[in-house]
Amino acid sequence: MLRWIVFIVVYLVMGFYALQALKTVTRFPYVYYAFMGLSLLVIGNFVYQFTIGEEAGRVLSRPKSYAFGFLLAMITFKIITIGFLFSEDLFRFLAASYQKFFGGSGEFSLPTRRRFLSLMAMGIAAIPFGALLYGMYRGKYNFQVLKYEMEFDDLPEAFDGYQITQISDVHSGSFDNREKIEYAIDLINKQQSDAIFFTGDMVNNKTDEMKPWADLFSRLKAPDGIYSILGNHDYGDYIPWDTPELKRQNLEELKQLQRDMGFDLLLNESRYLQKGSEQLALIGVENWGRGGFKKAGDLDKATAGVRSEDFKILLSHDPSHWEDVVIHHPYHFHLTLSGHTHGMQFGIEIPGWVKWSPVKWRYKYWAGIYEELGQFINVNRGFGFLGYPGRVGIWPEITVITLKRKSSVAAA
């Protein structure tokens, strides 16, 4: 209870301080009241959703996610506005102190706030505020198809030009628009890839979250199959269960649901994709993550039936597995496909110019293709969303990779 009281008091103080910018910009009282009313509505809804309105058995229900999203937008607006106001107030205080002690007046009188600075503060604060709202309204379903060609010296000739589609981090428990998900499924099929790979986090917590969407994902088609692995959220570790048996049952139901949808779920296993007399090895591990995340992935077990000379594609949900284990393994894994980071669902990307997200402070490999020790990884930015119910700058991703044999490229 104490933390809620402290949080609300701090939030209200921030609101009162930010209100001073409005009072400098306009003299219409209804603007002040509208700002205060909106601010109170946002904090009231947030407190309600996370206390007496909390939905049992879920970490973040849709109402809670939206309550968090609106609060994040409002706090961002206030913090930026306050940053400008505090800087000016510091200057006003120093100016008044100088006037009192060295100006000869003997009085301490603060200069009035400058209207231009308040306007600039609110204008700048409105940019991330609007972006966060847009991310909740449109950005979360702004699906992008990212296409890459990747060249390998030892790719089997029969797989020259082989195309794969990767999706990751569906988080079906967060979906709220069937039409948009149907569009995304059609967009995946439109790529006409030879194989589709899903790299984990089908749900937020429970198998039931996926059931309303299973018929849509069952429409995915690829000549050589659809292959999947588990992510950290698929194990149901982030909610309480009445008994361990219910938790185990939930996981088994999710495994069966994926199979019913036509997914070949790899649980520390491997498969061979065949083209004529040539093949490549597809390996899928369970989740393995650094920093307290579940470590069920067993790379040695998964590669038990794989030869060292095989061309290998590895599906592993968390890119920290690639950094800590995969690239140092005795086997050479030509291409690893991961997800997990979501690109934090927030950042700035201008191809060829800027690629930034706060998630880079936690994950060295957080979005796109990287190379280490002659091995490659693609970190998919995610299909769905979790927590903040939107995306800003880091859009939901469908990755299409065409494998090329380097000698054939040179000959062309």
XYZ file of C-alpha atoms in Angstrom:
412
model
C 0.000 0.000 0.000
C 2.816 2.424 0.866
C 4.403 2.079 -2.573
C 1.104 2.942 -4.227
C 0.755 6.054 -2.054
C 4.314 7.175 -2.837
C 3.824 6.498 -6.544
C 0.547 8.462 -6.709
C 2.004 11.402 -4.768
C 5.040 11.585 -7.061
C 2.795 11.353 -10.135
C 0.537 14.152 -8.876
C 3.511 16.384 -8.021
C 4.857 15.827 -11.532
C 1.459 16.754 -12.940
C 1.256 19.939 -10.886
C 4.734 20.982 -11.988
C 3.993 20.246 -15.666
C 0.789 22.247 -15.335
C 2.908 25.381 -14.897
C 3.932 25.143 -18.549
C 0.279 25.175 -19.563
C -0.398 28.198 -17.383
C 2.444 30.042 -19.090
C 1.210 29.144 -22.570
C -2.530 29.768 -22.188
C -4.875 31.643 -19.876
C -7.931 29.488 -20.549
C -8.877 27.606 -17.359
C -10.648 24.801 -19.261
C -7.271 23.743 -20.701
C -5.889 23.331 -17.178
C -8.930 21.356 -16.089
C -8.763 19.107 -19.151
C -5.091 18.359 -18.467
C -5.741 17.644 -14.788
C -8.792 15.519 -15.597
C -6.903 13.433 -18.165
C -3.966 13.023 -15.796
C -6.248 11.827 -12.982
C -8.144 9.508 -15.315
C -4.931 7.838 -16.452
C -3.559 7.279 -12.953
C -6.979 6.232 -11.634
C -7.394 3.602 -14.345
C -3.861 2.331 -13.811
C -4.316 1.921 -10.061
C -7.701 0.271 -10.556
C -6.457 -2.220 -13.157
C -3.446 -3.239 -11.084
C -5.291 -3.540 -7.756
C -8.989 -4.332 -7.384
C -9.501 -4.675 -11.139
C -6.666 -7.148 -11.599
C -7.581 -10.211 -13.622
C -6.564 -13.302 -11.729
C -3.987 -15.628 -13.192
C -2.455 -13.304 -15.790
C 0.575 -11.068 -15.679
C -0.741 -8.446 -18.091
C -4.317 -8.624 -19.346
C -5.345 -6.307 -22.183
C -6.944 -3.700 -19.856
C -3.802 -3.715 -17.709
C -1.575 -3.379 -20.764
C -3.504 -0.388 -22.041
C -3.539 1.171 -18.588
C 0.241 0.827 -18.555
C 0.537 2.211 -22.086
C -1.477 5.350 -21.337
C 0.436 5.890 -18.098
C 3.751 5.543 -19.944
C 2.660 8.147 -22.513
C 1.527 10.579 -19.818
C 4.651 10.179 -17.678
C 6.876 10.644 -20.737
C 5.079 13.899 -21.558
C 5.474 15.139 -17.989
C 9.124 14.189 -17.605
C 10.178 16.007 -20.781
C 8.130 19.082 -19.892
C 9.511 19.118 -16.358
C 13.061 18.853 -17.706
C 12.623 22.174 -19.513
C 10.791 23.819 -16.612
C 13.374 22.745 -14.052
C 16.226 24.068 -16.191
C 14.473 27.413 -16.511
C 13.561 27.513 -12.810
C 17.188 26.903 -11.908
C 18.190 29.823 -14.118
C 15.425 32.016 -12.620
C 16.600 31.164 -9.098
C 20.222 31.981 -9.890
C 19.189 35.249 -11.588
C 17.040 36.272 -8.608
C 19.836 35.402 -6.164
C 22.351 37.464 -8.126
C 19.955 40.411 -8.216
C 19.411 40.213 -4.464
C 23.060 39.990 -3.427
C 24.891 41.828 -6.204
C 22.253 43.851 -8.026
C 21.712 46.345 -5.263
C 17.970 45.853 -4.962
C 18.108 43.729 -1.815
C 14.986 41.858 -2.963
C 14.591 38.250 -4.061
C 12.211 38.259 -7.022
C 11.946 35.420 -9.524
C 11.707 36.475 -13.188
C 8.546 35.336 -14.950
C 8.632 32.151 -16.991
C 9.251 32.587 -20.681
C 6.279 31.586 -22.819
C 8.509 30.498 -25.700
C 10.385 27.970 -23.555
C 7.142 26.478 -22.235
C 5.814 26.205 -25.785
C 8.999 24.478 -26.895
C 8.894 22.110 -23.910
C 5.334 21.054 -24.611
C 5.973 20.769 -28.342
C 8.934 18.462 -27.842
C 7.100 16.458 -25.164
C 4.160 16.009 -27.523
C 6.321 14.065 -30.010
C 6.974 10.928 -27.887
C 3.521 11.312 -26.302
C 1.879 11.154 -29.730
C 4.253 8.416 -30.893
C 3.369 6.189 -27.935
C -0.345 6.676 -28.609
C 0.173 5.978 -32.315
C 2.147 2.852 -31.424
C -0.846 1.571 -29.485
C -3.338 2.451 -32.208
C -1.491 1.493 -35.407
C 2.174 0.688 -34.814
C 1.647 -2.708 -33.198
C 0.161 -4.077 -36.436
C 2.444 -2.231 -38.861
C 3.900 -5.488 -40.215
C 7.142 -5.177 -42.181
C 8.646 -7.783 -44.503
C 12.443 -7.623 -44.236
C 14.312 -9.474 -46.982
C 17.933 -10.639 -46.901
C 20.214 -12.622 -49.179
C 22.863 -14.586 -47.313
C 25.834 -16.203 -49.043
C 27.694 -19.301 -47.868
C 30.677 -21.086 -49.387
C 29.489 -24.541 -48.372
C 25.742 -24.281 -48.955
C 24.642 -27.446 -50.809
C 24.060 -26.593 -54.469
C 20.498 -27.872 -54.405
C 19.671 -25.224 -51.773
C 21.048 -22.314 -53.792
C 18.146 -19.841 -53.815
C 16.330 -21.627 -50.994
C 13.965 -19.193 -49.259
C 12.881 -19.288 -45.624
C 10.466 -17.117 -43.666
C 10.985 -16.514 -39.961
C 8.459 -15.199 -37.460
C 8.938 -14.982 -33.716
C 7.300 -13.860 -30.462
C 3.652 -14.089 -31.467
C 2.383 -13.419 -27.911
C -1.161 -14.279 -28.936
C -2.552 -13.306 -25.535
C -2.014 -9.662 -26.458
C -3.892 -9.683 -29.787
C -7.051 -7.604 -30.096
C -7.686 -7.311 -33.850
C -8.489 -10.431 -35.861
C -8.505 -8.617 -39.193
C -4.910 -7.423 -38.722
C -3.655 -10.881 -37.763
C -5.416 -12.396 -40.763
C -3.679 -9.815 -42.955
C -0.293 -10.772 -41.445
C -0.884 -14.485 -42.054
C -1.744 -13.759 -45.682
C 1.389 -11.618 -45.935
C 3.536 -14.533 -44.700
C 1.984 -16.918 -47.227
C 2.421 -14.335 -49.983
C 6.218 -14.712 -49.620
C 5.918 -18.291 -50.949
C 8.929 -19.482 -48.992
C 10.170 -23.062 -49.089
C 9.954 -23.353 -45.293
C 8.610 -21.302 -42.373
C 10.364 -21.160 -39.017
C 8.770 -19.917 -35.780
C 11.263 -19.122 -33.031
C 9.249 -19.165 -29.824
C 6.822 -17.363 -27.505
C 3.523 -18.441 -28.997
C 1.658 -17.209 -25.884
C 2.148 -14.861 -22.965
C 1.377 -17.507 -20.354
C -1.452 -19.919 -21.195
C -2.326 -22.179 -24.094
C -5.898 -20.828 -24.051
C -4.556 -17.510 -25.365
C -3.667 -19.121 -28.692
C -6.874 -21.077 -29.248
C -8.891 -18.162 -30.763
C -6.089 -17.608 -33.295
C -5.147 -21.211 -34.054
C -7.358 -21.414 -37.149
C -5.550 -18.413 -38.666
C -2.063 -19.769 -38.011
C -3.178 -23.140 -39.383
C -3.425 -21.409 -42.760
C 0.358 -20.991 -42.968
C 1.724 -22.987 -45.874
C 5.233 -23.934 -47.015
C 6.264 -26.850 -49.276
C 8.981 -28.095 -46.924
C 7.027 -27.535 -43.717
C 6.571 -25.218 -40.765
C 8.960 -25.721 -37.855
C 8.804 -24.238 -34.369
C 10.508 -24.101 -30.989
C 9.513 -22.922 -27.520
C 10.316 -19.536 -25.991
C 10.556 -18.525 -22.356
C 6.890 -17.472 -22.131
C 5.605 -20.775 -23.466
C 6.447 -22.667 -20.266
C 3.950 -20.764 -18.097
C 6.652 -19.682 -15.650
C 5.341 -16.143 -15.096
C 1.975 -16.846 -13.474
C 0.929 -18.831 -10.391
C -0.572 -22.290 -10.870
C -2.772 -24.120 -8.388
C -0.712 -27.284 -8.856
C 2.470 -28.257 -10.741
C 0.352 -30.703 -12.697
C -1.778 -27.886 -14.160
C 1.364 -26.125 -15.311
C 2.697 -29.278 -16.964
C -0.683 -29.883 -18.572
C -0.713 -26.354 -19.982
C 2.673 -26.909 -21.634
C 1.626 -30.259 -23.090
C -1.541 -28.658 -24.473
C 0.536 -25.948 -26.141
C 2.815 -28.532 -27.721
C -0.193 -30.436 -29.037
C -1.864 -27.259 -30.280
C 1.208 -26.388 -32.333
C 1.217 -29.853 -33.853
C -2.522 -29.577 -34.584
C -1.816 -26.306 -36.415
C 0.659 -28.109 -38.646
C 3.839 -26.995 -36.873
C 6.691 -29.471 -36.444
C 7.799 -28.603 -32.904
C 11.492 -29.263 -32.269
C 12.295 -30.012 -28.631
C 16.095 -30.312 -28.574
C 15.797 -32.227 -31.845
C 16.920 -32.044 -35.445
C 15.457 -32.655 -38.874
C 16.958 -32.887 -42.351
C 15.555 -30.789 -45.184
C 16.052 -32.688 -48.434
C 16.553 -31.468 -52.005
C 17.362 -34.332 -54.326
C 20.435 -36.065 -52.972
C 21.490 -33.084 -50.825
C 20.301 -31.955 -47.427
C 20.773 -29.402 -44.710
C 20.331 -29.908 -40.989
C 17.647 -28.016 -39.104
C 18.174 -27.987 -35.339
C 15.734 -26.683 -32.744
C 16.492 -26.190 -29.049
C 14.206 -25.373 -26.168
C 14.625 -22.000 -24.505
C 18.054 -21.107 -23.159
C 18.505 -17.586 -21.826
C 21.068 -15.678 -19.823
C 20.213 -13.763 -16.668
C 17.654 -15.944 -14.920
C 15.718 -17.085 -17.994
C 14.867 -20.754 -18.401
C 17.739 -22.944 -19.570
C 16.016 -25.995 -21.044
C 17.951 -25.866 -24.300
C 20.392 -28.728 -24.829
C 22.483 -28.158 -27.935
C 24.411 -31.424 -27.617
C 21.191 -33.425 -27.385
C 19.678 -31.524 -30.308
C 22.683 -32.274 -32.547
C 23.065 -35.920 -31.564
C 22.007 -37.057 -35.039
C 23.787 -34.303 -36.962
C 27.153 -34.579 -38.695
C 29.811 -31.927 -38.211
C 30.112 -31.368 -41.974
C 26.385 -30.682 -42.435
C 25.160 -27.214 -43.317
C 23.263 -26.233 -40.173
C 20.391 -23.881 -39.370
C 19.656 -23.523 -35.666
C 16.413 -22.276 -34.119
C 17.078 -20.839 -30.650
C 14.734 -18.311 -29.076
C 17.120 -16.159 -27.046
C 20.139 -14.551 -28.805
C 22.164 -14.736 -25.589
C 22.310 -18.496 -26.241
C 24.091 -17.802 -29.521
C 26.527 -15.427 -27.819
C 27.287 -17.612 -24.798
C 27.081 -21.145 -26.192
C 26.444 -21.556 -29.906
C 29.325 -19.665 -31.498
C 31.800 -21.431 -29.180
C 30.374 -24.923 -29.760
C 32.582 -27.491 -31.531
C 30.038 -27.595 -34.360
C 29.842 -24.743 -36.855
C 26.283 -23.376 -37.000
C 26.009 -21.485 -40.253
C 22.804 -19.611 -39.428
C 20.935 -19.188 -36.151
C 17.429 -17.726 -36.019
C 16.321 -16.057 -32.774
C 13.852 -13.522 -31.396
C 13.016 -12.696 -27.769
C 14.155 -9.043 -27.611
C 11.205 -7.505 -29.542
C 13.668 -4.670 -30.209
C 12.021 -3.477 -26.982
C 9.101 -2.411 -29.253
C 10.622 1.058 -29.195
C 13.495 2.658 -31.055
C 14.671 4.497 -34.131
C 15.604 2.727 -37.349
C 16.570 4.423 -40.602
C 18.177 1.774 -42.843
C 21.788 2.603 -43.507
C 21.779 5.479 -41.017
C 20.413 4.769 -37.564
C 19.593 1.613 -35.637
C 18.955 2.225 -31.957
C 16.814 0.924 -29.129
C 17.302 0.930 -25.348
C 17.338 -2.875 -25.521
C 20.897 -2.670 -26.890
C 22.046 -1.949 -23.339
C 20.929 -5.459 -22.354
C 21.454 -7.461 -25.539
C 24.485 -7.083 -27.773
C 22.615 -8.813 -30.600
C 19.106 -7.397 -30.536
C 17.737 -6.980 -34.077
C 18.808 -7.995 -37.566
C 21.784 -9.987 -38.831
C 25.134 -10.294 -37.063
C 28.276 -12.329 -37.721
C 30.774 -13.780 -35.264
C 33.490 -16.355 -35.971
C 32.107 -16.967 -39.436
C 28.649 -17.786 -38.080
C 25.492 -15.722 -38.572
C 22.426 -14.922 -36.502
C 19.210 -13.149 -37.378
C 17.349 -11.672 -34.405
C 13.740 -11.171 -35.438
C 12.040 -8.088 -33.949
C 8.909 -10.080 -33.167
C 5.450 -10.568 -34.615
C 3.416 -9.534 -31.562
C 3.810 -7.347 -28.515
C 3.891 -7.668 -24.733
C 3.642 -5.222 -21.835
C 3.341 -1.896 -23.642
C 0.509 -2.662 -26.119
C 2.167 -1.046 -29.112
C 5.300 -0.469 -31.144
C 7.163 2.729 -31.940
C 9.887 2.678 -34.571
C 10.548 -1.054 -34.122
C 7.770 -2.584 -36.177
C 6.476 -6.178 -36.165
C 8.663 -8.226 -38.467
C 8.336 -10.999 -41.007
C 11.847 -12.035 -42.075
C 12.491 -13.556 -45.489
C 15.986 -14.988 -46.044
C 17.242 -16.360 -49.351
C 20.214 -18.699 -49.039
C 22.805 -18.367 -51.793
C 25.843 -20.424 -52.610
C 28.728 -17.955 -52.854
C 30.388 -19.629 -55.833
C 27.179 -19.328 -57.872
C 26.994 -15.598 -57.085
C 30.605 -15.135 -58.232
C 29.965 -17.074 -61.443
C 26.951 -14.906 -62.245
